mmCIF file of C-alpha atoms and ligand atoms in Angstrom:
data_model
loop_
_atom_site.group_PDB
_atom_site.id
_atom_site.type_symbol
_atom_site.label_atom_id
_atom_site.label_comp_id
_atom_site.label_asym_id
_atom_site.label_seq_id
_atom_site.Cartn_x
_atom_site.Cartn_y
_atom_site.Cartn_z
ATOM 1 C CA UNK A 1 89.418 126.817 101.313
ATOM 2 C CA UNK A 2 92.529 127.403 99.192
ATOM 3 C CA UNK A 3 95.415 126.058 101.192
ATOM 4 C CA UNK A 4 96.500 124.303 104.356
ATOM 5 C CA UNK A 5 97.495 127.541 106.042
ATOM 6 C CA UNK A 6 94.000 129.047 105.869
ATOM 7 C CA UNK A 7 92.577 125.714 106.988
ATOM 8 C CA UNK A 8 94.834 125.808 110.058
ATOM 9 C CA UNK A 9 93.683 129.373 110.800
ATOM 10 C CA UNK A 10 90.080 128.253 110.635
ATOM 11 C CA UNK A 11 90.910 125.372 112.961
ATOM 12 C CA UNK A 12 92.423 127.748 115.532
ATOM 13 C CA UNK A 13 89.398 130.054 115.238
ATOM 14 C CA UNK A 14 86.937 127.284 116.120
ATOM 15 C CA UNK A 15 88.673 124.513 118.004
ATOM 16 C CA UNK A 16 91.921 126.160 119.080
ATOM 17 C CA UNK A 17 92.631 126.787 122.763
ATOM 18 C CA UNK A 18 90.524 129.944 122.735
ATOM 19 C CA UNK A 19 88.377 128.946 119.787
ATOM 20 C CA UNK A 20 84.627 129.571 119.521
ATOM 21 C CA UNK A 21 83.697 125.920 119.824
ATOM 22 C CA UNK A 22 86.175 125.379 122.634
ATOM 23 C CA UNK A 23 84.548 128.252 124.539
ATOM 24 C CA UNK A 24 81.203 126.581 124.048
ATOM 25 C CA UNK A 25 82.625 123.415 125.605
ATOM 26 C CA UNK A 26 84.014 125.408 128.498
ATOM 27 C CA UNK A 27 80.637 127.072 129.115
ATOM 28 C CA UNK A 28 79.180 123.662 129.898
ATOM 29 C CA UNK A 29 80.263 124.142 133.474
ATOM 30 C CA UNK A 30 77.619 126.905 133.837
ATOM 31 C CA UNK A 31 74.772 124.535 133.097
ATOM 32 C CA UNK A 32 73.020 122.592 135.795
ATOM 33 C CA UNK A 33 73.778 118.903 136.273
ATOM 34 C CA UNK A 34 70.985 117.404 134.195
ATOM 35 C CA UNK A 35 71.454 119.643 131.111
ATOM 36 C CA UNK A 36 75.227 119.324 131.333
ATOM 37 C CA UNK A 37 75.224 115.580 130.563
ATOM 38 C CA UNK A 38 73.076 115.745 127.432
ATOM 39 C CA UNK A 39 74.637 118.971 126.105
ATOM 40 C CA UNK A 40 78.098 117.523 126.755
ATOM 41 C CA UNK A 41 77.248 114.399 124.811
ATOM 42 C CA UNK A 42 75.962 116.372 121.805
ATOM 43 C CA UNK A 43 78.927 118.719 121.809
ATOM 44 C CA UNK A 44 81.388 115.809 121.942
ATOM 45 C CA UNK A 45 79.749 114.132 118.971
ATOM 46 C CA UNK A 46 79.967 117.457 117.143
ATOM 47 C CA UNK A 47 83.603 117.888 118.138
ATOM 48 C CA UNK A 48 84.445 114.486 116.690
ATOM 49 C CA UNK A 49 82.728 115.350 113.450
ATOM 50 C CA UNK A 50 84.491 118.693 113.192
ATOM 51 C CA UNK A 51 87.867 116.993 113.780
ATOM 52 C CA UNK A 52 87.122 114.453 111.086
ATOM 53 C CA UNK A 53 86.110 117.195 108.647
ATOM 54 C CA UNK A 54 89.335 119.079 109.277
ATOM 55 C CA UNK A 55 91.480 115.983 108.829
ATOM 56 C CA UNK A 56 89.715 115.025 105.637
ATOM 57 C CA UNK A 57 90.068 118.498 104.201
ATOM 58 C CA UNK A 58 93.728 118.613 105.245
ATOM 59 C CA UNK A 59 94.458 115.367 103.427
ATOM 60 C CA UNK A 60 92.622 116.674 100.365
ATOM 61 C CA UNK A 61 94.610 119.927 100.354
ATOM 62 C CA UNK A 62 97.968 118.261 100.967
ATOM 63 C CA UNK A 63 97.356 115.848 98.092
ATOM 64 C CA UNK A 64 96.723 118.848 95.837
ATOM 65 C CA UNK A 65 99.908 120.512 97.077
ATOM 66 C CA UNK A 66 101.942 117.352 96.535
ATOM 67 C CA UNK A 67 100.609 116.893 93.016
ATOM 68 C CA UNK A 68 101.384 120.516 92.189
ATOM 69 C CA UNK A 69 104.912 120.059 93.491
ATOM 70 C CA UNK A 70 105.425 116.853 91.520
ATOM 71 C CA UNK A 71 104.145 118.531 88.370
ATOM 72 C CA UNK A 72 106.449 121.478 88.905
ATOM 73 C CA UNK A 73 109.582 119.457 89.692
ATOM 74 C CA UNK A 74 109.215 117.201 86.686
ATOM 75 C CA UNK A 75 112.334 116.891 84.531
ATOM 76 C CA UNK A 76 112.389 115.792 80.942
ATOM 77 C CA UNK A 77 114.855 112.903 80.900
ATOM 78 C CA UNK A 78 114.455 112.480 77.150
ATOM 79 C CA UNK A 79 116.274 115.774 76.484
ATOM 80 C CA UNK A 80 119.695 115.276 74.873
ATOM 81 C CA UNK A 81 122.704 115.950 77.099
ATOM 82 C CA UNK A 82 124.681 119.131 76.703
ATOM 83 C CA UNK A 83 127.578 118.435 74.306
ATOM 84 C CA UNK A 84 130.147 120.224 76.466
ATOM 85 C CA UNK A 85 129.433 117.798 79.296
ATOM 86 C CA UNK A 86 130.893 114.583 77.949
ATOM 87 C CA UNK A 87 129.025 111.887 79.792
ATOM 88 C CA UNK A 88 130.113 108.276 79.887
ATOM 89 C CA UNK A 89 128.700 104.949 80.944
ATOM 90 C CA UNK A 90 128.896 104.480 84.705
ATOM 91 C CA UNK A 91 131.285 101.678 85.780
ATOM 92 C CA UNK A 92 128.365 99.837 87.412
ATOM 93 C CA UNK A 93 126.333 99.907 84.182
ATOM 94 C CA UNK A 94 129.407 98.925 82.191
ATOM 95 C CA UNK A 95 130.067 95.960 84.503
ATOM 96 C CA UNK A 96 126.429 94.825 84.294
ATOM 97 C CA UNK A 97 126.470 95.171 80.499
ATOM 98 C CA UNK A 98 129.667 93.109 80.312
ATOM 99 C CA UNK A 99 128.200 90.346 82.471
ATOM 100 C CA UNK A 100 124.980 90.361 80.422
ATOM 101 C CA UNK A 101 127.055 90.184 77.233
ATOM 102 C CA UNK A 102 129.084 87.185 78.467
ATOM 103 C CA UNK A 103 126.066 85.293 79.772
ATOM 104 C CA UNK A 104 124.039 86.257 76.695
ATOM 105 C CA UNK A 105 126.669 84.598 74.517
ATOM 106 C CA UNK A 106 125.852 81.362 76.379
ATOM 107 C CA UNK A 107 122.119 81.711 75.793
ATOM 108 C CA UNK A 108 121.057 83.268 79.110
ATOM 109 C CA UNK A 109 118.029 85.560 78.854
ATOM 110 C CA UNK A 110 117.687 88.676 80.997
ATOM 111 C CA UNK A 111 114.744 88.719 83.425
ATOM 112 C CA UNK A 112 113.750 91.478 85.824
ATOM 113 C CA UNK A 113 111.634 91.669 88.941
ATOM 114 C CA UNK A 114 110.151 94.407 91.121
ATOM 115 C CA UNK A 115 112.389 96.232 93.605
ATOM 116 C CA UNK A 116 109.519 96.395 96.063
ATOM 117 C CA UNK A 117 108.948 92.791 96.999
ATOM 118 C CA UNK A 118 107.009 90.988 99.668
ATOM 119 C CA UNK A 119 108.181 88.492 102.258
ATOM 120 C CA UNK A 120 106.977 85.529 100.261
ATOM 121 C CA UNK A 121 109.223 86.131 97.241
ATOM 122 C CA UNK A 122 112.181 87.624 99.112
ATOM 123 C CA UNK A 123 112.271 85.066 101.935
ATOM 124 C CA UNK A 124 109.575 82.415 102.435
ATOM 125 C CA UNK A 125 109.596 80.837 98.965
ATOM 126 C CA UNK A 126 113.407 80.826 99.096
ATOM 127 C CA UNK A 127 113.226 78.555 102.137
ATOM 128 C CA UNK A 128 113.980 81.362 104.600
ATOM 129 C CA UNK A 129 111.117 80.978 107.123
ATOM 130 C CA UNK A 130 110.146 83.714 109.552
ATOM 131 C CA UNK A 131 112.339 82.648 112.438
ATOM 132 C CA UNK A 132 115.371 81.909 110.246
ATOM 133 C CA UNK A 133 118.507 83.889 111.244
ATOM 134 C CA UNK A 134 119.127 84.768 107.565
ATOM 135 C CA UNK A 135 116.139 87.112 107.741
ATOM 136 C CA UNK A 136 117.864 89.175 110.405
ATOM 137 C CA UNK A 137 121.207 89.054 108.614
ATOM 138 C CA UNK A 138 119.649 90.687 105.582
ATOM 139 C CA UNK A 139 119.018 94.044 107.363
ATOM 140 C CA UNK A 140 115.791 94.478 105.503
ATOM 141 C CA UNK A 141 114.142 97.804 104.714
ATOM 142 C CA UNK A 142 110.472 97.129 105.472
ATOM 143 C CA UNK A 143 108.080 99.492 103.769
ATOM 144 C CA UNK A 144 104.758 99.077 105.506
ATOM 145 C CA UNK A 145 102.702 96.961 107.829
ATOM 146 C CA UNK A 146 101.728 94.657 104.946
ATOM 147 C CA UNK A 147 105.304 93.393 105.051
ATOM 148 C CA UNK A 148 106.316 94.857 101.738
ATOM 149 C CA UNK A 149 110.044 95.399 101.567
ATOM 150 C CA UNK A 150 112.885 96.495 99.308
ATOM 151 C CA UNK A 151 114.369 93.297 97.922
ATOM 152 C CA UNK A 152 117.537 92.332 99.788
ATOM 153 C CA UNK A 153 118.871 90.256 96.884
ATOM 154 C CA UNK A 154 117.961 89.366 93.297
ATOM 155 C CA UNK A 155 116.999 85.810 94.301
ATOM 156 C CA UNK A 156 113.227 86.613 94.405
ATOM 157 C CA UNK A 157 113.434 86.852 90.603
ATOM 158 C CA UNK A 158 114.226 83.104 90.626
ATOM 159 C CA UNK A 159 110.865 82.457 92.263
ATOM 160 C CA UNK A 160 108.933 84.722 89.885
ATOM 161 C CA UNK A 161 110.557 83.068 86.867
ATOM 162 C CA UNK A 162 110.008 79.490 88.090
ATOM 163 C CA UNK A 163 106.368 80.237 88.851
ATOM 164 C CA UNK A 164 105.814 81.707 85.383
ATOM 165 C CA UNK A 165 108.032 79.807 82.978
ATOM 166 C CA UNK A 166 108.189 76.055 82.450
ATOM 167 C CA UNK A 167 111.705 74.549 82.345
ATOM 168 C CA UNK A 168 114.086 74.601 80.572
ATOM 169 C CA UNK A 169 115.012 77.906 82.234
ATOM 170 C CA UNK A 170 118.253 79.750 81.588
ATOM 171 C CA UNK A 171 118.179 83.307 82.855
ATOM 172 C CA UNK A 172 120.134 86.044 84.561
ATOM 173 C CA UNK A 173 118.525 88.779 86.634
ATOM 174 C CA UNK A 174 120.611 91.940 87.013
ATOM 175 C CA UNK A 175 119.400 94.807 89.169
ATOM 176 C CA UNK A 176 119.474 96.938 92.308
ATOM 177 C CA UNK A 177 119.141 95.433 95.757
ATOM 178 C CA UNK A 178 118.798 97.096 99.155
ATOM 179 C CA UNK A 179 120.006 96.499 102.709
ATOM 180 C CA UNK A 180 119.947 98.746 105.727
ATOM 181 C CA UNK A 181 123.728 99.040 105.955
ATOM 182 C CA UNK A 182 126.043 101.959 105.196
ATOM 183 C CA UNK A 183 129.833 102.205 105.587
ATOM 184 C CA UNK A 184 133.021 102.109 103.470
ATOM 185 C CA UNK A 185 132.288 98.584 102.292
ATOM 186 C CA UNK A 186 128.468 98.578 102.323
ATOM 187 C CA UNK A 187 125.931 100.748 100.584
ATOM 188 C CA UNK A 188 122.177 100.724 101.321
ATOM 189 C CA UNK A 189 121.616 100.282 97.574
ATOM 190 C CA UNK A 190 123.848 98.001 95.561
ATOM 191 C CA UNK A 191 123.601 95.714 92.540
ATOM 192 C CA UNK A 192 123.566 92.005 91.973
ATOM 193 C CA UNK A 193 123.323 89.617 89.060
ATOM 194 C CA UNK A 194 121.454 86.408 89.711
ATOM 195 C CA UNK A 195 121.754 83.356 87.488
ATOM 196 C CA UNK A 196 119.354 80.420 87.273
ATOM 197 C CA UNK A 197 119.344 77.282 85.160
ATOM 198 C CA UNK A 198 116.638 74.605 85.486
ATOM 199 C CA UNK A 199 116.434 71.578 83.231
ATOM 200 C CA UNK A 200 116.712 67.797 83.280
ATOM 201 C CA UNK A 201 120.106 66.425 84.372
ATOM 202 C CA UNK A 202 121.661 69.725 85.478
ATOM 203 C CA UNK A 203 124.631 69.064 87.758
ATOM 204 C CA UNK A 204 127.230 70.983 89.707
ATOM 205 C CA UNK A 205 129.634 70.392 86.809
ATOM 206 C CA UNK A 206 127.428 72.624 84.613
ATOM 207 C CA UNK A 207 127.478 75.295 87.314
ATOM 208 C CA UNK A 208 131.239 75.125 87.641
ATOM 209 C CA UNK A 209 131.785 75.357 83.891
ATOM 210 C CA UNK A 210 129.637 78.429 83.338
ATOM 211 C CA UNK A 211 131.120 80.255 86.327
ATOM 212 C CA UNK A 212 134.611 79.565 85.022
ATOM 213 C CA UNK A 213 133.550 80.957 81.630
ATOM 214 C CA UNK A 214 132.091 84.056 83.254
ATOM 215 C CA UNK A 215 135.090 84.789 85.468
ATOM 216 C CA UNK A 216 137.826 84.127 82.909
ATOM 217 C CA UNK A 217 136.076 86.210 80.246
ATOM 218 C CA UNK A 218 135.160 89.030 82.626
ATOM 219 C CA UNK A 219 138.659 89.378 84.104
ATOM 220 C CA UNK A 220 140.256 88.465 80.795
ATOM 221 C CA UNK A 221 142.585 85.925 82.449
ATOM 222 C CA UNK A 222 142.422 82.570 80.711
ATOM 223 C CA UNK A 223 143.922 80.377 83.442
ATOM 224 C CA UNK A 224 142.385 82.220 86.409
ATOM 225 C CA UNK A 225 142.703 79.856 89.403
ATOM 226 C CA UNK A 226 139.440 79.470 91.344
ATOM 227 C CA UNK A 227 138.041 77.286 94.086
ATOM 228 C CA UNK A 228 134.561 76.279 95.197
ATOM 229 C CA UNK A 229 134.399 76.482 98.993
ATOM 230 C CA UNK A 230 131.467 74.712 100.767
ATOM 231 C CA UNK A 231 129.018 77.240 102.157
ATOM 232 C CA UNK A 232 125.379 77.629 103.123
ATOM 233 C CA UNK A 233 122.383 79.349 101.551
ATOM 234 C CA UNK A 234 118.854 78.272 102.471
ATOM 235 C CA UNK A 235 117.782 78.216 98.816
ATOM 236 C CA UNK A 236 120.618 76.052 97.453
ATOM 237 C CA UNK A 237 121.795 72.590 98.533
ATOM 238 C CA UNK A 238 124.674 71.985 98.357
ATOM 239 C CA UNK A 239 125.958 75.561 98.383
ATOM 240 C CA UNK A 240 129.366 77.021 97.663
ATOM 241 C CA UNK A 241 131.213 80.290 97.552
ATOM 242 C CA UNK A 242 133.601 80.926 94.701
ATOM 243 C CA UNK A 243 137.052 82.357 95.381
ATOM 244 C CA UNK A 244 139.587 83.542 92.831
ATOM 245 C CA UNK A 245 143.353 83.783 93.245
ATOM 246 C CA UNK A 246 144.817 87.154 93.984
ATOM 247 C CA UNK A 247 147.882 88.738 95.433
ATOM 248 C CA UNK A 248 147.681 91.575 97.916
ATOM 249 C CA UNK A 249 151.388 92.223 98.324
ATOM 250 C CA UNK A 250 152.484 95.751 99.278
ATOM 251 C CA UNK A 251 148.879 96.916 99.357
ATOM 252 C CA UNK A 252 148.505 96.261 95.627
ATOM 253 C CA UNK A 253 145.773 93.916 94.466
ATOM 254 C CA UNK A 254 146.455 91.696 91.501
ATOM 255 C CA UNK A 255 143.921 89.201 90.221
ATOM 256 C CA UNK A 256 144.972 85.773 88.983
ATOM 257 C CA UNK A 257 148.320 85.438 90.763
ATOM 258 C CA UNK A 258 149.720 85.256 94.272
ATOM 259 C CA UNK A 259 148.689 83.157 97.232
ATOM 260 C CA UNK A 260 145.574 84.842 98.582
ATOM 261 C CA UNK A 261 141.950 84.007 97.783
ATOM 262 C CA UNK A 262 139.160 86.490 97.221
ATOM 263 C CA UNK A 263 135.486 85.603 97.498
ATOM 264 C CA UNK A 264 133.486 86.686 94.437
ATOM 265 C CA UNK A 265 130.109 84.967 94.490
ATOM 266 C CA UNK A 266 127.639 82.555 96.069
ATOM 267 C CA UNK A 267 126.115 79.593 94.254
ATOM 268 C CA UNK A 268 124.685 76.102 94.561
ATOM 269 C CA UNK A 269 122.154 73.556 93.334
ATOM 270 C CA UNK A 270 118.539 74.753 93.664
ATOM 271 C CA UNK A 271 117.101 73.352 96.896
ATOM 272 C CA UNK A 272 114.221 70.897 96.130
ATOM 273 C CA UNK A 273 112.145 72.795 98.727
ATOM 274 C CA UNK A 274 112.383 75.899 96.518
ATOM 275 C CA UNK A 275 111.249 73.857 93.496
ATOM 276 C CA UNK A 276 108.246 72.660 95.524
ATOM 277 C CA UNK A 277 107.370 76.239 96.523
ATOM 278 C CA UNK A 278 107.303 77.195 92.833
ATOM 279 C CA UNK A 279 105.437 74.167 91.521
ATOM 280 C CA UNK A 280 108.456 72.686 89.692
ATOM 281 C CA UNK A 281 108.637 68.884 89.829
ATOM 282 C CA UNK A 282 111.814 68.190 91.780
ATOM 283 C CA UNK A 283 111.770 64.511 90.742
ATOM 284 C CA UNK A 284 112.184 65.496 87.105
ATOM 285 C CA UNK A 285 114.198 68.702 87.197
ATOM 286 C CA UNK A 286 117.375 69.932 88.819
ATOM 287 C CA UNK A 287 119.044 73.297 88.593
ATOM 288 C CA UNK A 288 121.707 75.665 89.789
ATOM 289 C CA UNK A 289 121.722 79.298 90.862
ATOM 290 C CA UNK A 290 124.363 81.887 91.554
ATOM 291 C CA UNK A 291 124.437 85.458 92.784
ATOM 292 C CA UNK A 292 127.201 88.021 92.523
ATOM 293 C CA UNK A 293 127.782 91.603 93.641
ATOM 294 C CA UNK A 294 128.262 93.970 90.704
ATOM 295 C CA UNK A 295 130.111 96.614 92.776
ATOM 296 C CA UNK A 296 132.655 94.027 93.875
ATOM 297 C CA UNK A 297 133.218 92.870 90.293
ATOM 298 C CA UNK A 298 133.675 96.474 89.151
ATOM 299 C CA UNK A 299 136.038 97.297 92.041
ATOM 300 C CA UNK A 300 138.222 94.283 91.267
ATOM 301 C CA UNK A 301 138.359 94.876 87.537
ATOM 302 C CA UNK A 302 138.925 98.621 87.619
ATOM 303 C CA UNK A 303 140.941 98.851 90.844
ATOM 304 C CA UNK A 304 138.360 100.993 92.661
ATOM 305 C CA UNK A 305 139.071 100.925 96.385
ATOM 306 C CA UNK A 306 136.202 102.921 97.897
ATOM 307 C CA UNK A 307 132.650 101.764 97.297
ATOM 308 C CA UNK A 308 131.263 105.230 97.922
ATOM 309 C CA UNK A 309 132.847 106.622 94.728
ATOM 310 C CA UNK A 310 130.187 104.803 92.715
ATOM 311 C CA UNK A 311 127.379 106.902 94.124
ATOM 312 C CA UNK A 312 128.983 110.329 94.374
ATOM 313 C CA UNK A 313 128.627 110.937 90.650
ATOM 314 C CA UNK A 314 131.660 113.176 90.553
ATOM 315 C CA UNK A 315 131.944 114.014 86.850
ATOM 316 C CA UNK A 316 135.786 113.949 87.017
ATOM 317 C CA UNK A 317 135.709 110.435 88.430
ATOM 318 C CA UNK A 318 133.223 109.297 85.801
ATOM 319 C CA UNK A 319 135.281 110.855 83.031
ATOM 320 C CA UNK A 320 138.335 109.001 84.263
ATOM 321 C CA UNK A 321 136.644 105.722 83.309
ATOM 322 C CA UNK A 322 135.184 107.270 80.197
ATOM 323 C CA UNK A 323 133.239 104.276 78.894
ATOM 324 C CA UNK A 324 131.782 105.293 75.546
ATOM 325 C CA UNK A 325 128.110 106.231 75.714
ATOM 326 C CA UNK A 326 126.075 104.309 73.127
ATOM 327 C CA UNK A 327 128.875 101.745 72.918
ATOM 328 C CA UNK A 328 127.850 98.234 73.841
ATOM 329 C CA UNK A 329 130.116 95.421 74.928
ATOM 330 C CA UNK A 330 130.939 92.749 72.402
ATOM 331 C CA UNK A 331 132.975 89.619 72.901
ATOM 332 C CA UNK A 332 134.406 89.986 69.390
ATOM 333 C CA UNK A 333 135.774 93.452 69.985
ATOM 334 C CA UNK A 334 136.721 92.639 73.576
ATOM 335 C CA UNK A 335 134.743 93.882 76.579
HETATM 336 N N1 LIG B 401 121.181 85.675 97.225
HETATM 337 C C1 LIG B 401 122.498 85.408 97.749
HETATM 338 C C2 LIG B 401 122.993 86.683 98.471
HETATM 339 O O1 LIG B 401 122.492 87.755 98.240
HETATM 340 C C3 LIG B 401 123.466 85.004 96.681
HETATM 341 C C4 LIG B 401 123.145 83.673 96.044
HETATM 342 C C5 LIG B 401 122.323 83.594 94.939
HETATM 343 C C6 LIG B 401 123.673 82.516 96.553
HETATM 344 C C7 LIG B 401 122.022 82.361 94.353
HETATM 345 C C8 LIG B 401 123.391 81.293 95.998
HETATM 346 C C9 LIG B 401 122.568 81.220 94.893
HETATM 347 O O2 LIG B 401 123.893 86.636 99.269
#
């Protein structure tokens, strides 16, 4: 059997509506009562076996077809770009690189985690139990019945790191995150940077200092006014959201002045319950964590008003930002 089409033809020939085997089944009615029962039983067993054979063969053939297709559609991403098409670094990558550069200068190491997570790392270990409303708020993309999912935030990386590395811990985790949400201000795929510090004697003052460093360097405004507003996250206690000053007069957004506040990130002290879930001694260690949205940071810095522009990959739009390929951010040269 070469392909699915000829398999289907064979199926019609034997077990289709007017198929040979189907006719055999129909002819049962001509037999007398006592033969009918035993012949019927045998034929039904046979029918089941034939069905199974067809299904097995179909799966086999469709796997071959899929593999052929994958082989055929392969593209070589290591090929150099065409010189006439002047590519540039995407604003999202540039923003992530800048944040990594700033945090790197303070000794934060980059860690990564899988995009396909399970409920334990994405929720349970972060003190978000099954019936917790935060689970619903996250609009999770579930992948299969084993409760695998696309991570809804970068916070599961905190858990993986704490389970694997002994404190002191000082990491950031940049990467894509996913939520089942799609409109002018939400995209089903977006990016976050998570930060985590665990050591002896870590306090909220340490958290506040590093966030101030990050924000003033990123926006390049030395006296950027900011406030820590009490908030709630299941994995931090106490929790806060960070706002920065901005002005929105006449529809024009300006960071650092004015009388409005703009929320830029979530943060807090690591909840002792999360330490327990990861085997970190909460009597000895304390820590802080923060999480920020990369798209939001990029929109604020570069004055991008529509989130969807990031994903359209319009070459004219990308060229407008024209971040040098192969260039890397440096605090000495300026971001
Ligand atoms: N994970 C949170 C979110 O996606 C952000 C966060 C991270 C808040 C770490 C506090 C500490 O909304």
